[in-house]
């Protein structure tokens, strides 16, 4: 089965347009969709000890870990004042940048697909002009050995 120039042009235009449109829509969709809940879920929130190398919480200018160790913090439970323990403290972190960064690889793939579809579309549109550059009537020389 051979594809004539007219069939190739139609194939390139239609497929190029469809691939370009679908991939471009997906790139736009990934870049504009809301991230949703970006905070670490409470059940997975690490304790104060696990995040000591990443952040430091100050309470009245005193590091929170030090205030807890010296029992300077207290909370009221059932009308009684109880010292806050280190295990009572959980840290929830905002992971929006990590969630957004995770979608970059998919966006790059769809952008490459959109670029390929655009190139196919341009080739389909410019096929008659490309054919005009071909010189007709050239003689092919076949040298025999």
C-alpha positions as a printed NumPy array, in Angstrom:
array([[  0.   ,   0.   ,   0.   ],
       [  1.442,   3.327,  -0.973],
       [  0.508,   6.696,   0.391],
       [  0.137,   9.344,  -2.245],
       [  1.139,  12.928,  -1.61 ],
       [ -2.489,  13.968,  -1.09 ],
       [ -3.079,  11.232,   1.48 ],
       [  0.124,  12.06 ,   3.325],
       [ -0.809,  15.721,   3.441],
       [ -4.276,  14.945,   4.834],
       [ -2.777,  12.508,   7.358],
       [ -0.141,  15.042,   8.476],
       [ -2.64 ,  17.869,   8.85 ],
       [ -5.327,  15.878,  10.664],
       [ -3.031,  13.858,  12.932],
       [ -0.749,  16.813,  13.597],
       [ -3.67 ,  19.022,  14.547],
       [ -5.259,  16.373,  16.782],
       [ -2.023,  15.486,  18.598],
       [ -1.04 ,  19.135,  18.992],
       [ -4.466,  20.129,  20.326],
       [ -4.799,  17.203,  22.747],
       [ -1.284,  17.506,  24.151],
       [ -1.515,  21.293,  24.445],
       [ -4.808,  20.974,  26.302],
       [ -3.235,  18.491,  28.726],
       [ -0.242,  20.797,  29.356],
       [ -2.635,  23.677,  30.05 ],
       [ -4.732,  21.453,  32.3  ],
       [ -1.731,  20.304,  34.349],
       [ -0.387,  23.839,  34.741],
       [ -3.659,  25.388,  35.903],
       [ -5.247,  22.708,  38.056],
       [ -5.409,  23.506,  41.761],
       [ -3.093,  21.437,  43.912],
       [ -5.649,  20.678,  46.591],
       [ -4.609,  19.98 ,  50.167],
       [ -0.893,  20.65 ,  50.305],
       [ -0.375,  20.057,  53.991],
       [  1.026,  16.823,  55.378],
       [ -1.898,  14.697,  56.651],
       [ -2.154,  14.819,  60.439],
       [ -1.668,  11.062,  60.839],
       [  1.617,  11.237,  58.878],
       [  2.862,  14.443,  60.483],
       [  6.348,  13.895,  61.914],
       [  7.147,  14.706,  65.499],
       [  9.258,  17.599,  66.716],
       [ 12.374,  15.429,  66.989],
       [ 12.154,  14.215,  63.375],
       [ 12.016,  17.762,  61.976],
       [ 14.681,  19.304,  64.222],
       [ 17.196,  19.474,  61.345],
       [ 14.657,  21.181,  59.024],
       [ 12.908,  23.751,  61.168],
       [ 12.963,  25.357,  64.554],
       [  9.86 ,  26.696,  66.293],
       [ 10.389,  29.517,  68.75 ],
       [  7.986,  30.22 ,  71.613],
       [  8.685,  33.619,  73.183],
       [ 12.193,  33.463,  71.742],
       [ 12.935,  30.023,  73.224],
       [ 13.252,  26.955,  70.966],
       [ 10.186,  24.751,  71.345],
       [ 12.224,  21.592,  71.983],
       [ 14.043,  23.321,  74.844],
       [ 10.79 ,  24.693,  76.299],
       [  9.247,  21.215,  76.223],
       [ 12.329,  19.598,  77.792],
       [ 12.288,  22.15 ,  80.639],
       [  8.49 ,  21.763,  80.996],
       [  7.879,  25.452,  80.398],
       [  4.789,  24.751,  78.291],
       [  1.498,  23.51 ,  79.653],
       [ -1.981,  22.873,  78.351],
       [ -5.344,  22.636,  80.023],
       [ -7.096,  19.283,  79.808],
       [-10.354,  18.806,  81.717],
       [ -9.603,  21.918,  83.741],
       [ -6.171,  20.636,  84.854],
       [ -2.872,  22.107,  83.717],
       [ -0.608,  19.417,  82.278],
       [  2.949,  19.849,  80.983],
       [  3.295,  19.457,  77.214],
       [  5.354,  16.413,  76.217],
       [  7.44 ,  16.108,  73.061],
       [  5.151,  13.335,  71.795],
       [  2.191,  15.754,  71.934],
       [  3.737,  17.985,  69.274],
       [  3.328,  17.18 ,  65.577],
       [  4.562,  19.255,  62.654],
       [  2.485,  19.614,  59.474],
       [  4.479,  20.802,  56.489],
       [  3.276,  22.525,  53.311],
       [  4.264,  20.309,  50.359],
       [  2.891,  22.452,  47.521],
       [  6.24 ,  22.895,  45.801],
       [  6.936,  19.145,  45.858],
       [  3.477,  18.361,  44.484],
       [  3.886,  20.91 ,  41.69 ],
       [  7.388,  19.617,  40.903],
       [  6.01 ,  16.083,  40.55 ],
       [  3.862,  17.178,  37.581],
       [  6.78 ,  18.769,  35.678],
       [  7.879,  15.485,  34.054],
       [  4.373,  14.832,  32.707],
       [  4.151,  18.414,  31.454],
       [  7.492,  18.048,  29.639],
       [  6.319,  14.834,  27.983],
       [  3.073,  16.406,  26.811],
       [  4.942,  19.508,  25.629],
       [  7.252,  17.314,  23.538],
       [  4.23 ,  15.506,  22.116],
       [  2.592,  18.849,  21.313],
       [  5.786,  19.983,  19.589],
       [  5.884,  16.821,  17.486],
       [  2.234,  17.289,  16.514],
       [  2.914,  20.91 ,  15.581],
       [  5.868,  19.914,  13.392],
       [  3.71 ,  17.276,  11.669],
       [  0.99 ,  19.881,  11.125],
       [  3.466,  22.36 ,   9.61 ],
       [  4.901,  19.685,   7.317],
       [  1.376,  18.834,   6.166],
       [  0.556,  22.472,   5.51 ],
       [  3.8  ,  23.171,   3.673],
       [  3.942,  19.952,   1.605],
       [  3.084,  21.696,  -1.703],
       [  5.749,  24.335,  -1.105],
       [  8.311,  21.687,  -0.184],
       [  7.476,  19.798,  -3.387],
       [  8.089,  22.957,  -5.434],
       [ 11.767,  22.91 ,  -4.421],
       [ 12.295,  19.484,  -5.961],
       [ 13.828,  19.793,  -9.367],
       [ 11.946,  17.85 , -11.994],
       [ 13.747,  16.138, -14.833],
       [ 17.039,  15.507, -13.064],
       [ 18.939,  12.633, -14.529],
       [ 20.165,  10.096, -12.052],
       [ 23.549,   8.748, -12.96 ],
       [ 24.092,   5.141, -12.107],
       [ 27.71 ,   4.227, -12.382],
       [ 28.472,   0.626, -13.032],
       [ 31.553,  -1.017, -11.73 ]])
